[in-house]
CSV table of C-alpha atoms in Angstrom, one decimal:
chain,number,residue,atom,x,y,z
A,1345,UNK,CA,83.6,291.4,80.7
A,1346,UNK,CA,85.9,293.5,78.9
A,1347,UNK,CA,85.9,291.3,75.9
A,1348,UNK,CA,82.5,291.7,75.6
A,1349,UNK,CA,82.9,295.4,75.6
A,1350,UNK,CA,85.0,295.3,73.2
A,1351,UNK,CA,82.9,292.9,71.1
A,1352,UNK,CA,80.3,295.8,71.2
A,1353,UNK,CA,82.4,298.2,70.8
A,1354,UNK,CA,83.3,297.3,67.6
A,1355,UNK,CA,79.6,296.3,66.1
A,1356,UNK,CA,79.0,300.3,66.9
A,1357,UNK,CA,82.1,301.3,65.4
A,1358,UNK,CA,81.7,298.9,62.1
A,1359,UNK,CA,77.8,299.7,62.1
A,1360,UNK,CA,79.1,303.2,62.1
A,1361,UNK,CA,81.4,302.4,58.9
A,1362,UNK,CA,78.4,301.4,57.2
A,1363,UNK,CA,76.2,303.9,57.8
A,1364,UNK,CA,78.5,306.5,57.1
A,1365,UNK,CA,79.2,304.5,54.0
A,1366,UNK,CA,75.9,304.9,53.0
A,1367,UNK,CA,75.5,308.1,53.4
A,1368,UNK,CA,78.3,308.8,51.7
A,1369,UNK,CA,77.0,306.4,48.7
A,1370,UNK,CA,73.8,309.0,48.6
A,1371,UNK,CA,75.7,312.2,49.1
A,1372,UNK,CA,77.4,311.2,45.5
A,1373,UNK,CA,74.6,310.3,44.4
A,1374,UNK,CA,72.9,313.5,44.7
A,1375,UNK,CA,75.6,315.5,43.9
A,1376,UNK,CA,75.8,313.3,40.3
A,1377,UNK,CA,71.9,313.5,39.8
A,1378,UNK,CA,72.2,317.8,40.5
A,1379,UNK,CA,75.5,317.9,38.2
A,1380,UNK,CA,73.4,316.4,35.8
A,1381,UNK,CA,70.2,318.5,35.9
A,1382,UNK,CA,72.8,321.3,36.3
A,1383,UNK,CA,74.3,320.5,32.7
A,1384,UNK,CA,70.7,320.0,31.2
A,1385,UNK,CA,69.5,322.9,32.9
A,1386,UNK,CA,72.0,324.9,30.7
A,1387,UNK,CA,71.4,323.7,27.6
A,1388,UNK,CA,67.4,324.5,28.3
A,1389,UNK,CA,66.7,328.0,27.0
A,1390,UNK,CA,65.7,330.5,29.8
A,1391,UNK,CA,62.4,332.0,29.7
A,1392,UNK,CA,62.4,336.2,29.1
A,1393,UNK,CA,59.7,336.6,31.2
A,1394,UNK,CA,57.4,335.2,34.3
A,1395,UNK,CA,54.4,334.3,33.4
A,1396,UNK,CA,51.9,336.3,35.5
A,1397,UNK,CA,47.7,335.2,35.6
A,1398,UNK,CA,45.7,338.2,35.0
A,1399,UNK,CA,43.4,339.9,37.9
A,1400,UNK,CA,40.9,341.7,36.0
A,1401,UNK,CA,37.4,341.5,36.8
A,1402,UNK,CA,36.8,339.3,33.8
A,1403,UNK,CA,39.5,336.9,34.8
A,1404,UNK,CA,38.5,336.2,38.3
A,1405,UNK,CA,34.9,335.7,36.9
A,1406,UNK,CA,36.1,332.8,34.5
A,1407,UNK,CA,38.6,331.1,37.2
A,1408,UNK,CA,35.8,331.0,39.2
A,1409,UNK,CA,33.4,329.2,36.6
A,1410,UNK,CA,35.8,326.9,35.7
A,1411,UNK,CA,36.5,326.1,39.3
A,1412,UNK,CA,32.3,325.8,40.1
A,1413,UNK,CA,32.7,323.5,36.4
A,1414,UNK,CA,35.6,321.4,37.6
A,1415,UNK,CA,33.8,320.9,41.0
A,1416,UNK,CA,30.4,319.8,39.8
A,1417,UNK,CA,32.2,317.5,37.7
A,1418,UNK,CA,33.5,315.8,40.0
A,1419,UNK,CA,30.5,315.6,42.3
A,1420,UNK,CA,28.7,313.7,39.4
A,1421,UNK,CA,31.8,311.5,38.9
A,1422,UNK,CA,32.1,310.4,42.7
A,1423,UNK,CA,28.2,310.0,42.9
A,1424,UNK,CA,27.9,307.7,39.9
A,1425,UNK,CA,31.6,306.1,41.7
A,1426,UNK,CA,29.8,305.7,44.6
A,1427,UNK,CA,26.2,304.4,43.0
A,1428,UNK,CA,26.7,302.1,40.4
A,1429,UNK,CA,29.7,299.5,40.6
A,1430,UNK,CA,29.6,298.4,36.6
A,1431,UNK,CA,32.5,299.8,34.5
A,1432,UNK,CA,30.7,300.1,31.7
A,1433,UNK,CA,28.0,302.6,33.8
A,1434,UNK,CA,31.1,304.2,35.0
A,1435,UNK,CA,32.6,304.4,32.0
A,1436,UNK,CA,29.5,305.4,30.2
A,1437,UNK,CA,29.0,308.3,32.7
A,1438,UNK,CA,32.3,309.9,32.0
A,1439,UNK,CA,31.4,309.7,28.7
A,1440,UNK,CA,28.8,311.6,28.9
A,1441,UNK,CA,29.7,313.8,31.3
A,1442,UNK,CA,32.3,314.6,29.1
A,1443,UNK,CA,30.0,315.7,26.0
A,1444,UNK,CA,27.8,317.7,28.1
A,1445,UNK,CA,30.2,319.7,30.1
A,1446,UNK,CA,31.0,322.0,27.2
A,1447,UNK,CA,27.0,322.2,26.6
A,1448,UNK,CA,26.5,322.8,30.0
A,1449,UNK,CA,29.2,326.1,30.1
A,1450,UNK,CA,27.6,327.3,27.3
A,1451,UNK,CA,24.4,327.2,28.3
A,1452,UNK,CA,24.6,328.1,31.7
A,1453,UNK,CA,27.6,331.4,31.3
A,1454,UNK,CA,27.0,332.6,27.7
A,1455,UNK,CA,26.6,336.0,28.4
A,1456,UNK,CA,26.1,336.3,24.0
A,1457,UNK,CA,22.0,335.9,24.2
């Protein structure tokens, strides 16, 4: 009985080792991959200021037209994903979808007429 005790005892202890040699293994690893980016970091020039999006009036107006843009593009590409199962339809869709995007924006918020 003891022997086999003992047995056990020291499949915990060695599977211990070896997970602790593994983690070991990664812990030098990390701290080698964040010396690294440490040393690139520095020779990366720092930027002088944040970059902050404008709140104006005019600026939430256009984020939200190119959102309602982005979104209905989408729609049209998931319905003709979900209708037609040729890649050349597919294809052909984003195509055009493409080309009339910009005609569609200017048709649709050109405030200039």
């Amino acid at each position: 009985m003891s022997r086999e005790r003992a047995r056990r005892r020291a499949e915990r202890e060695a599977e211990r080792a070896r997970a602790a040699a593994l983690r070991a293994e990664r812990e030098a690893r990390l701290a080698r991959r964040r010396a690294l980016t440490g040393r690139v970091a520095a020779l990366l020039p720092r930027r002088s200021a944040r970059i902050v999006s404008q709140g104006g009036i005019i600026a939430r107006r256009r984020r939200t037209q190119n959102g309602v843009v982005a979104v209905l593009f989408l729609i049209a590409q998931a319905i003709v994903w979900l209708l037609w199962s040729s890649w050349a339809a597919r294809l052909g869709a984003l195509v055009l979808s493409l080309l009339f995007v910009p005609l569609f924006v200017t048709l649709v918020f050109d405030r200039r007429s």
